Amino acid sequence: MRALSELMDDGVLLCQGMRRPLHANSAARALVPDADEPLQALVDLIPAQARLVARQTGSWNGDLAFDDGRILQVRVYLHQNPAGGYCLVLFHDVSEAHARQQELQRRHAQLRQTLVRLAGTQEQLLQSEKMASIGQLAAGVAHEINNPIGYVHSNLGSLQEYLHSLFSLIEMYERALRAPDPKALLPEIDDMRARYDIDFISGDLPQLMAESREGIERVTQIVRNLKDFSYSGREDSWKSTDLHAGLDSTINIIWNELKYKVTLEKRYGKLPLVQCLPSELNQVFMNILLNAGHAIKERGKITLTTGAAADEVWLEIEDTGGGIPEDIQQRIFDPFFTTKPVGSGTGLGLSISYGIVKKHNGRIEVRSTPGEGSCFRITLPIRQPGRSDI
Ligand SMILES: Nc1ncnc2c1ncn2[C@@H]1O[C@H](COP(=O)(O)OP(=O)(O)O)[C@@H](O)[C@H]1O
Ligand SMILES: [Mg+2]
């Protein structure tokens, strides 16, 4: 037994009863190097609680921490007989394992913290990409609204003049009516009509009104589109949606970005209502359409084709822009991948779009021939599996 215990890395202590040490191997003695009576010192290491438990259950198992940072796992086995029995104590140094575990725990906590921070950053990035698109949008919308507002404003100026002339004329008539001889004033009235160009006014007025009404309607239309685009509820919820309407309102919103260089062709097929988060899909359409616009340098064409097959619908947005070199086609959906100059591209549009389409259990694919153009194809299931709330 002695010889065998010497072969062990763990400390071994054998006692008669629980108090009288009989033997300790070198590994055990090494645990109490400074003790005058190492065997007794080892016995004293066993906590009172351990003795109690071992007497009741036959064994005890626990960790002992030393002031110098060492940690020992101690196992006590008690064989009891009427003479008191024998007790075997094993000391296993777990300092290293313990330190490793603590290090792991520390790193785990660190990682978790980083993850939380990353999630926050991602949220911020999504927000800033949204803001960037909204900034682009706002410029377009301001331009679109400015134009009709401009001519409604100038029309109101003309109207004011016309009203002044008309009221002056009415006053004149009134004066004539009250005069003893109204007819005598006719030349003066004729003169006034000529001066104020009343014939022109009566021709111009309806036109002015029609034009102004059209301007106001245009603004109303833009506002309605904006509302459709953002699904003003904001609270994004799954809805059965007409995707053509989403595409159309998105195009209206960004038309200002495209109209000078793009001809648009719609080849809409027949689409059923699709279960989706409409404002998120609109963001996808906007990202892809804006990219298509960016890819077209001088003049080009964007073709929108849609269709349904079995339980899916698909939409293709095809442009005749510069195309995507083959070696970067794999990377365009990566976050932050952009070929645009600093400040004009975030590189997030497609990666966000990819995430949104994936959330819809759909796919987004690209095919492109450099120099000829690109085509983005979005495929979406008509019904969302496992959703009964739509
Ligand atoms: N229709 C397209 N034609 C050519 N290149 C495109 C097109 N769409 C996307 N790309 C390429 O993919 C990159 C990533 O697009 P995106 O994620 O929207 O970021 P960003 O538009 O900010 O660069 C673009 O920089 C561009 O190189
Ligand atoms: Mg983009």
Short mmCIF file of C-alpha atoms and ligand atoms in Angstrom, two decimals:
data_model
loop_
_atom_site.label_atom_id
_atom_site.label_comp_id
_atom_site.label_asym_id
_atom_site.label_seq_id
_atom_site.Cartn_x
_atom_site.Cartn_y
_atom_site.Cartn_z
CA MET A 1 0.00 0.00 0.00
CA ARG A 2 2.78 2.40 0.97
CA ALA A 3 4.72 1.68 -2.20
CA LEU A 4 1.60 2.02 -4.32
CA SER A 5 0.54 5.28 -2.66
CA GLU A 6 3.95 6.73 -3.47
CA LEU A 7 3.17 6.30 -7.15
CA MET A 8 0.16 8.60 -6.91
CA ASP A 9 0.15 12.32 -7.74
CA ASP A 10 -2.72 12.87 -5.33
CA GLY A 11 -2.10 13.10 -1.60
CA VAL A 12 -3.16 10.01 0.34
CA LEU A 13 -3.73 9.92 4.09
CA LEU A 14 -4.74 6.80 5.99
CA CYS A 15 -6.03 7.07 9.58
CA GLN A 16 -7.31 4.80 12.23
CA GLY A 17 -10.68 6.13 13.13
CA MET A 18 -10.78 9.70 11.96
CA ARG A 19 -8.09 11.15 14.17
CA ARG A 20 -5.06 8.85 14.31
CA PRO A 21 -2.88 9.15 11.24
CA LEU A 22 -1.18 5.94 10.14
CA HIS A 23 0.39 6.91 6.86
CA ALA A 24 0.66 9.80 4.40
CA ASN A 25 2.37 9.56 1.01
CA SER A 26 4.93 12.17 -0.14
CA ALA A 27 2.35 14.04 -2.18
CA ALA A 28 0.26 14.50 0.97
CA ARG A 29 3.24 15.56 3.07
CA ALA A 30 4.18 18.09 0.41
CA LEU A 31 0.88 19.82 1.11
CA VAL A 32 2.06 20.79 4.60
CA PRO A 33 5.81 21.33 4.05
CA ASP A 34 6.32 23.55 7.10
CA ALA A 35 4.53 21.37 9.65
CA ASP A 36 6.54 19.79 12.47
CA GLU A 37 4.13 16.91 12.52
CA PRO A 38 2.97 16.62 8.95
CA LEU A 39 0.63 13.69 9.56
CA GLN A 40 -1.22 15.49 12.33
CA ALA A 41 -1.29 18.67 10.27
CA LEU A 42 -2.93 16.70 7.46
CA VAL A 43 -5.53 15.29 9.85
CA ASP A 44 -6.22 18.83 11.05
CA LEU A 45 -6.99 19.86 7.47
CA ILE A 46 -10.17 17.79 7.51
CA PRO A 47 -13.04 20.10 8.43
CA ALA A 48 -15.31 19.20 11.33
CA GLN A 49 -18.26 19.20 8.95
CA ALA A 50 -16.52 16.54 6.85
CA ARG A 51 -16.10 14.24 9.86
CA LEU A 52 -19.75 14.65 10.72
CA VAL A 53 -20.99 13.85 7.24
CA ALA A 54 -18.56 10.97 6.80
CA ARG A 55 -19.76 9.41 10.04
CA GLN A 56 -23.34 9.62 8.83
CA THR A 57 -22.96 8.67 5.19
CA GLY A 58 -19.56 7.00 4.95
CA SER A 59 -17.94 9.66 2.81
CA TRP A 60 -17.48 13.37 2.22
CA ASN A 61 -16.39 15.37 -0.73
CA GLY A 62 -15.50 19.05 -0.82
CA ASP A 63 -13.02 21.78 -1.70
CA LEU A 64 -10.50 23.37 0.67
CA ALA A 65 -9.14 26.78 -0.16
CA PHE A 66 -5.72 27.82 1.18
CA ASP A 67 -4.57 31.34 1.91
CA ASP A 68 -1.99 31.14 -0.86
CA GLY A 69 -4.70 30.54 -3.45
CA ARG A 70 -4.32 26.78 -3.74
CA ILE A 71 -7.52 24.77 -3.87
CA LEU A 72 -7.68 21.13 -2.87
CA GLN A 73 -10.46 18.78 -3.62
CA VAL A 74 -10.72 16.49 -0.58
CA ARG A 75 -12.48 13.15 -0.50
CA VAL A 76 -12.96 11.35 2.79
CA TYR A 77 -13.96 7.67 2.91
CA LEU A 78 -14.80 6.11 6.26
CA HIS A 79 -15.01 2.43 6.90
CA GLN A 80 -16.54 2.00 10.35
CA ASN A 81 -16.27 -1.04 12.60
CA PRO A 82 -16.74 -1.53 16.37
CA ALA A 83 -13.06 -0.72 16.91
CA GLY A 84 -13.50 2.66 15.21
CA GLY A 85 -12.58 1.68 11.64
CA TYR A 86 -10.31 3.28 9.08
CA CYS A 87 -10.44 6.46 7.17
CA LEU A 88 -8.90 7.17 3.76
CA VAL A 89 -8.45 10.79 2.72
CA LEU A 90 -7.49 11.79 -0.83
CA PHE A 91 -6.18 15.28 -1.63
CA HIS A 92 -6.38 16.37 -5.23
CA ASP A 93 -4.94 19.73 -6.25
CA VAL A 94 -7.56 21.50 -8.41
CA SER A 95 -5.98 24.96 -8.24
CA GLU A 96 -5.14 24.92 -11.91
CA ALA A 97 -8.48 23.55 -13.06
CA HIS A 98 -10.15 26.03 -10.77
CA ALA A 99 -8.12 28.91 -12.11
CA ARG A 100 -8.90 27.76 -15.62
CA GLN A 101 -12.58 27.59 -14.84
CA GLN A 102 -12.51 31.04 -13.32
CA GLU A 103 -10.70 32.36 -16.34
CA LEU A 104 -13.32 30.70 -18.54
CA GLN A 105 -16.08 32.27 -16.48
CA ARG A 106 -14.39 35.64 -16.73
CA ARG A 107 -14.07 35.31 -20.48
CA HIS A 108 -17.62 34.10 -20.71
CA ALA A 109 -18.83 37.17 -18.87
CA GLN A 110 -16.63 39.33 -21.07
CA LEU A 111 -18.01 37.70 -24.20
CA ARG A 112 -21.54 38.13 -23.00
CA GLN A 113 -20.89 41.79 -22.38
CA THR A 114 -19.37 42.16 -25.83
CA LEU A 115 -22.37 40.43 -27.31
CA VAL A 116 -24.72 42.84 -25.59
CA ARG A 117 -22.61 45.75 -26.83
CA LEU A 118 -22.57 44.31 -30.34
CA ALA A 119 -26.32 43.91 -30.34
CA GLY A 120 -26.58 47.54 -29.29
CA THR A 121 -24.18 48.60 -32.03
CA GLN A 122 -26.07 46.57 -34.60
CA GLU A 123 -29.30 48.22 -33.53
CA GLN A 124 -27.59 51.61 -33.91
CA LEU A 125 -26.26 50.68 -37.33
CA LEU A 126 -29.66 49.56 -38.53
CA GLN A 127 -31.02 52.82 -37.27
CA SER A 128 -28.31 54.86 -38.97
CA GLU A 129 -28.80 53.03 -42.28
CA LYS A 130 -32.49 53.79 -41.95
CA MET A 131 -31.67 57.41 -41.19
CA ALA A 132 -29.31 57.57 -44.17
CA SER A 133 -32.06 56.29 -46.46
CA ILE A 134 -34.51 58.65 -44.84
CA GLY A 135 -32.10 61.53 -45.39
CA GLN A 136 -31.93 60.63 -49.06
CA LEU A 137 -35.68 60.32 -49.06
CA ALA A 138 -36.24 63.60 -47.34
CA ALA A 139 -34.18 65.45 -49.96
CA GLY A 140 -36.26 63.86 -52.71
CA VAL A 141 -39.55 64.49 -51.01
CA ALA A 142 -38.65 68.11 -50.26
CA HIS A 143 -37.88 68.62 -53.94
CA GLU A 144 -41.09 66.91 -55.04
CA ILE A 145 -43.22 68.96 -52.70
CA ASN A 146 -41.45 72.23 -53.39
CA ASN A 147 -42.47 72.31 -57.00
CA PRO A 148 -46.28 72.16 -56.63
CA ILE A 149 -46.14 74.33 -53.52
CA GLY A 150 -44.22 76.89 -55.60
CA TYR A 151 -46.85 77.29 -58.24
CA VAL A 152 -49.77 77.12 -55.81
CA HIS A 153 -48.08 79.99 -54.00
CA SER A 154 -47.63 82.07 -57.14
CA ASN A 155 -51.21 81.29 -58.19
CA LEU A 156 -52.45 82.58 -54.86
CA GLY A 157 -50.60 85.84 -55.60
CA SER A 158 -52.43 86.18 -58.93
CA LEU A 159 -55.73 85.29 -57.27
CA GLN A 160 -55.26 88.06 -54.78
CA GLU A 161 -54.77 90.58 -57.60
CA TYR A 162 -57.77 89.23 -59.47
CA LEU A 163 -59.93 89.48 -56.39
CA HIS A 164 -58.88 93.05 -55.87
CA SER A 165 -59.89 93.90 -59.46
CA LEU A 166 -63.19 92.05 -59.15
CA PHE A 167 -64.11 93.76 -55.89
CA SER A 168 -63.27 97.16 -57.38
CA LEU A 169 -65.57 96.36 -60.28
CA ILE A 170 -68.36 95.25 -57.95
CA GLU A 171 -68.00 98.53 -56.08
CA MET A 172 -68.27 100.37 -59.36
CA TYR A 173 -71.48 98.53 -60.26
CA GLU A 174 -72.90 99.30 -56.85
CA ARG A 175 -72.14 102.95 -57.30
CA ALA A 176 -73.81 102.90 -60.70
CA LEU A 177 -76.91 101.17 -59.29
CA ARG A 178 -77.33 103.85 -56.66
CA ALA A 179 -76.74 106.74 -59.09
CA PRO A 180 -79.81 108.63 -60.45
CA ASP A 181 -78.82 107.68 -63.97
CA PRO A 182 -76.87 104.38 -63.90
CA LYS A 183 -76.42 104.32 -67.66
CA ALA A 184 -74.33 107.46 -67.45
CA LEU A 185 -71.65 105.46 -65.71
CA LEU A 186 -71.39 102.76 -68.36
CA PRO A 187 -68.37 104.26 -70.15
CA GLU A 188 -66.55 104.44 -66.87
CA ILE A 189 -67.43 100.80 -66.17
CA ASP A 190 -66.27 99.72 -69.60
CA ASP A 191 -63.08 101.61 -69.05
CA MET A 192 -62.52 99.86 -65.76
CA ARG A 193 -63.23 96.41 -67.26
CA ALA A 194 -60.68 97.10 -69.90
CA ARG A 195 -58.14 98.42 -67.45
CA TYR A 196 -58.44 95.41 -65.16
CA ASP A 197 -58.58 93.02 -68.10
CA ILE A 198 -61.67 91.34 -66.70
CA ASP A 199 -62.09 89.15 -69.79
CA PHE A 200 -58.64 87.74 -69.27
CA ILE A 201 -59.32 87.18 -65.57
CA SER A 202 -62.52 85.25 -66.24
CA GLY A 203 -60.65 83.01 -68.64
CA ASP A 204 -57.61 82.59 -66.41
CA LEU A 205 -59.41 82.02 -63.11
CA PRO A 206 -60.69 78.49 -63.75
CA GLN A 207 -57.30 77.48 -65.09
CA LEU A 208 -55.58 78.94 -62.04
CA MET A 209 -57.94 77.11 -59.74
CA ALA A 210 -57.53 73.81 -61.59
CA GLU A 211 -53.77 74.13 -61.55
CA SER A 212 -53.67 74.92 -57.84
CA ARG A 213 -55.99 72.07 -57.05
CA GLU A 214 -53.71 69.76 -59.02
CA GLY A 215 -50.71 71.02 -57.08
CA ILE A 216 -52.40 70.38 -53.76
CA GLU A 217 -53.44 66.95 -54.95
CA ARG A 218 -49.87 66.20 -55.93
CA VAL A 219 -48.68 67.10 -52.43
CA THR A 220 -51.47 65.00 -50.90
CA GLN A 221 -50.39 62.13 -53.12
CA ILE A 222 -46.78 62.43 -51.99
CA VAL A 223 -47.82 62.49 -48.36
CA ARG A 224 -50.06 59.48 -48.92
CA ASN A 225 -47.16 57.64 -50.54
CA LEU A 226 -44.91 58.48 -47.65
CA LYS A 227 -47.51 57.15 -45.28
CA ASP A 228 -47.97 53.96 -47.31
CA PHE A 229 -44.25 53.58 -47.48
CA SER A 230 -43.72 53.82 -43.77
CA TYR A 231 -47.03 52.14 -42.89
CA SER A 232 -47.49 55.00 -40.51
CA GLY A 233 -48.49 52.55 -37.76
CA ARG A 234 -44.70 52.17 -37.32
CA GLU A 235 -45.56 49.28 -35.03
CA ASP A 236 -44.49 46.74 -37.58
CA SER A 237 -46.95 43.90 -37.70
CA TRP A 238 -47.48 41.01 -40.06
CA LYS A 239 -50.16 41.74 -42.62
CA SER A 240 -51.54 40.23 -45.80
CA THR A 241 -50.24 42.77 -48.25
CA ASP A 242 -50.41 43.78 -51.89
CA LEU A 243 -46.72 43.87 -52.84
CA HIS A 244 -47.38 45.83 -56.03
CA ALA A 245 -48.77 48.67 -53.92
CA GLY A 246 -45.62 48.53 -51.78
CA LEU A 247 -43.38 48.64 -54.85
CA ASP A 248 -45.38 51.51 -56.36
CA SER A 249 -45.33 53.67 -53.23
CA THR A 250 -41.60 53.01 -52.82
CA ILE A 251 -40.96 54.04 -56.42
CA ASN A 252 -43.01 57.20 -55.94
CA ILE A 253 -40.95 58.04 -52.90
CA ILE A 254 -37.57 57.68 -54.58
CA TRP A 255 -38.64 58.69 -58.05
CA ASN A 256 -36.83 61.94 -57.70
CA GLU A 257 -33.55 60.02 -57.38
CA LEU A 258 -34.25 58.05 -60.55
CA LYS A 259 -36.33 60.12 -62.91
CA TYR A 260 -33.51 61.97 -64.67
CA LYS A 261 -31.71 58.85 -65.85
CA VAL A 262 -34.04 55.91 -65.58
CA THR A 263 -36.91 54.62 -67.62
CA LEU A 264 -39.04 52.27 -65.64
CA GLU A 265 -40.80 49.26 -67.02
CA LYS A 266 -43.32 47.37 -64.95
CA ARG A 267 -44.15 43.83 -65.90
CA TYR A 268 -46.38 43.00 -63.00
CA GLY A 269 -47.91 39.55 -62.98
CA LYS A 270 -50.83 38.47 -60.85
CA LEU A 271 -49.86 38.39 -57.19
CA PRO A 272 -51.90 37.11 -54.28
CA LEU A 273 -51.77 38.99 -50.97
CA VAL A 274 -48.53 38.05 -49.22
CA GLN A 275 -48.09 37.69 -45.47
CA CYS A 276 -45.28 40.07 -44.57
CA LEU A 277 -43.99 43.04 -42.61
CA PRO A 278 -44.87 45.62 -45.27
CA SER A 279 -42.69 48.52 -44.19
CA GLU A 280 -39.66 46.25 -43.87
CA LEU A 281 -40.19 44.85 -47.36
CA ASN A 282 -40.54 48.40 -48.63
CA GLN A 283 -37.13 49.09 -47.15
CA VAL A 284 -35.78 46.15 -49.14
CA PHE A 285 -37.36 47.47 -52.35
CA MET A 286 -35.94 50.89 -51.64
CA ASN A 287 -32.41 49.59 -51.02
CA ILE A 288 -32.38 47.57 -54.22
CA LEU A 289 -33.98 50.29 -56.32
CA LEU A 290 -31.56 52.91 -55.01
CA ASN A 291 -28.62 50.59 -55.75
CA ALA A 292 -30.00 50.06 -59.27
CA GLY A 293 -30.21 53.83 -59.67
CA HIS A 294 -26.63 54.24 -58.44
CA ALA A 295 -25.42 51.58 -60.88
CA ILE A 296 -26.86 53.49 -63.82
CA LYS A 297 -24.44 56.29 -64.58
CA GLU A 298 -25.94 58.12 -67.59
CA ARG A 299 -29.19 56.65 -68.81
CA GLY A 300 -30.68 53.23 -68.31
CA LYS A 301 -33.65 51.13 -67.59
CA ILE A 302 -35.05 49.42 -64.52
CA THR A 303 -37.46 46.58 -65.11
CA LEU A 304 -39.74 45.30 -62.38
CA THR A 305 -41.13 41.84 -63.02
CA THR A 306 -43.32 39.91 -60.62
CA GLY A 307 -45.03 36.57 -60.60
CA ALA A 308 -46.38 33.77 -58.45
CA ALA A 309 -45.61 30.09 -58.56
CA ALA A 310 -47.09 27.42 -56.31
CA ASP A 311 -46.94 28.81 -52.77
CA GLU A 312 -44.38 31.52 -53.52
CA VAL A 313 -44.19 34.90 -55.16
CA TRP A 314 -41.13 36.42 -56.78
CA LEU A 315 -40.07 39.93 -57.69
CA GLU A 316 -37.19 40.86 -59.95
CA ILE A 317 -35.57 44.25 -60.04
CA GLU A 318 -33.33 44.42 -63.06
CA ASP A 319 -31.12 47.29 -64.09
CA THR A 320 -28.96 48.09 -67.08
CA GLY A 321 -26.23 49.55 -64.87
CA GLY A 322 -22.56 48.74 -64.62
CA GLY A 323 -23.06 45.24 -63.21
CA ILE A 324 -21.20 43.51 -60.40
CA PRO A 325 -17.77 41.93 -61.01
CA GLU A 326 -17.93 38.20 -60.45
CA ASP A 327 -15.36 38.18 -57.66
CA ILE A 328 -17.42 40.51 -55.47
CA GLN A 329 -20.87 39.01 -56.15
CA GLN A 330 -20.38 36.77 -53.11
CA ARG A 331 -19.62 39.70 -50.87
CA ILE A 332 -22.26 42.29 -51.68
CA PHE A 333 -24.58 40.97 -48.94
CA ASP A 334 -21.83 41.27 -46.31
CA PRO A 335 -22.32 44.04 -43.79
CA PHE A 336 -20.18 47.08 -44.62
CA PHE A 337 -19.22 45.81 -48.04
CA THR A 338 -19.41 48.77 -50.37
CA THR A 339 -17.66 49.90 -53.52
CA LYS A 340 -18.96 53.42 -53.12
CA PRO A 341 -16.78 56.28 -51.94
CA VAL A 342 -16.64 56.98 -48.22
CA GLY A 343 -19.68 58.91 -47.13
CA SER A 344 -21.95 57.84 -49.96
CA GLY A 345 -22.40 54.16 -49.19
CA THR A 346 -22.77 52.45 -45.84
CA GLY A 347 -22.50 48.95 -47.25
CA LEU A 348 -25.45 47.97 -45.10
CA GLY A 349 -28.36 48.20 -47.55
CA LEU A 350 -28.07 44.69 -48.94
CA SER A 351 -27.11 43.02 -45.69
CA ILE A 352 -30.16 44.53 -44.01
CA SER A 353 -32.30 43.51 -46.98
CA TYR A 354 -30.92 39.99 -46.75
CA GLY A 355 -31.85 39.85 -43.07
CA ILE A 356 -35.37 41.12 -43.73
CA VAL A 357 -36.00 38.63 -46.54
CA LYS A 358 -34.63 35.82 -44.40
CA LYS A 359 -36.97 36.85 -41.59
CA HIS A 360 -39.76 36.31 -44.14
CA ASN A 361 -38.45 32.81 -44.86
CA GLY A 362 -37.62 34.00 -48.34
CA ARG A 363 -34.54 34.19 -50.55
CA ILE A 364 -32.73 36.96 -52.30
CA GLU A 365 -30.47 36.16 -55.24
CA VAL A 366 -28.43 38.16 -57.67
CA ARG A 367 -27.22 37.55 -61.16
CA SER A 368 -25.16 40.08 -62.96
CA THR A 369 -23.07 40.53 -66.05
CA PRO A 370 -20.47 43.25 -65.70
CA GLY A 371 -21.07 45.91 -68.30
CA GLU A 372 -24.65 44.80 -68.92
CA GLY A 373 -26.50 45.05 -65.64
CA SER A 374 -27.76 43.22 -62.60
CA CYS A 375 -30.91 41.50 -61.51
CA PHE A 376 -31.99 40.99 -57.92
CA ARG A 377 -34.65 38.36 -57.40
CA ILE A 378 -36.63 38.12 -54.18
CA THR A 379 -38.68 35.02 -53.53
CA LEU A 380 -41.17 35.00 -50.67
CA PRO A 381 -43.59 32.41 -49.34
CA ILE A 382 -47.21 33.57 -49.63
CA ARG A 383 -48.07 32.33 -46.16
CA GLN A 384 -45.76 32.42 -43.19
CA PRO A 385 -45.43 28.99 -41.65
CA GLY A 386 -46.51 28.81 -38.02
CA ARG A 387 -48.24 32.19 -37.97
CA SER A 388 -51.92 32.27 -37.23
CA ASP A 389 -52.07 35.96 -36.24
CA ILE A 390 -52.10 37.44 -39.75
N1 LIG B 1 -27.66 46.98 -58.87
C1 LIG B 1 -26.35 46.96 -58.60
N2 LIG B 1 -25.43 47.12 -59.58
C2 LIG B 1 -24.11 47.11 -59.32
N3 LIG B 1 -23.57 46.94 -58.10
C3 LIG B 1 -24.42 46.78 -57.07
C4 LIG B 1 -25.84 46.78 -57.26
N4 LIG B 1 -26.41 46.58 -56.05
C5 LIG B 1 -25.40 46.47 -55.16
N5 LIG B 1 -24.21 46.58 -55.76
C6 LIG B 1 -22.90 46.49 -55.12
O1 LIG B 1 -23.07 46.00 -53.80
C7 LIG B 1 -22.47 46.89 -52.86
C8 LIG B 1 -23.22 46.83 -51.55
O2 LIG B 1 -24.51 47.39 -51.66
P1 LIG B 1 -25.24 47.91 -50.37
O3 LIG B 1 -25.22 46.83 -49.34
O4 LIG B 1 -26.57 48.44 -50.77
O5 LIG B 1 -24.30 49.07 -49.84
P2 LIG B 1 -24.03 50.52 -50.49
O6 LIG B 1 -25.12 50.78 -51.48
O7 LIG B 1 -24.08 51.43 -49.32
O8 LIG B 1 -22.67 50.41 -51.11
C9 LIG B 1 -22.47 48.22 -53.55
O9 LIG B 1 -21.47 49.06 -53.07
C10 LIG B 1 -22.21 47.82 -55.00
O10 LIG B 1 -20.84 47.59 -55.23
MG MG B 2 -27.18 50.51 -51.10
#
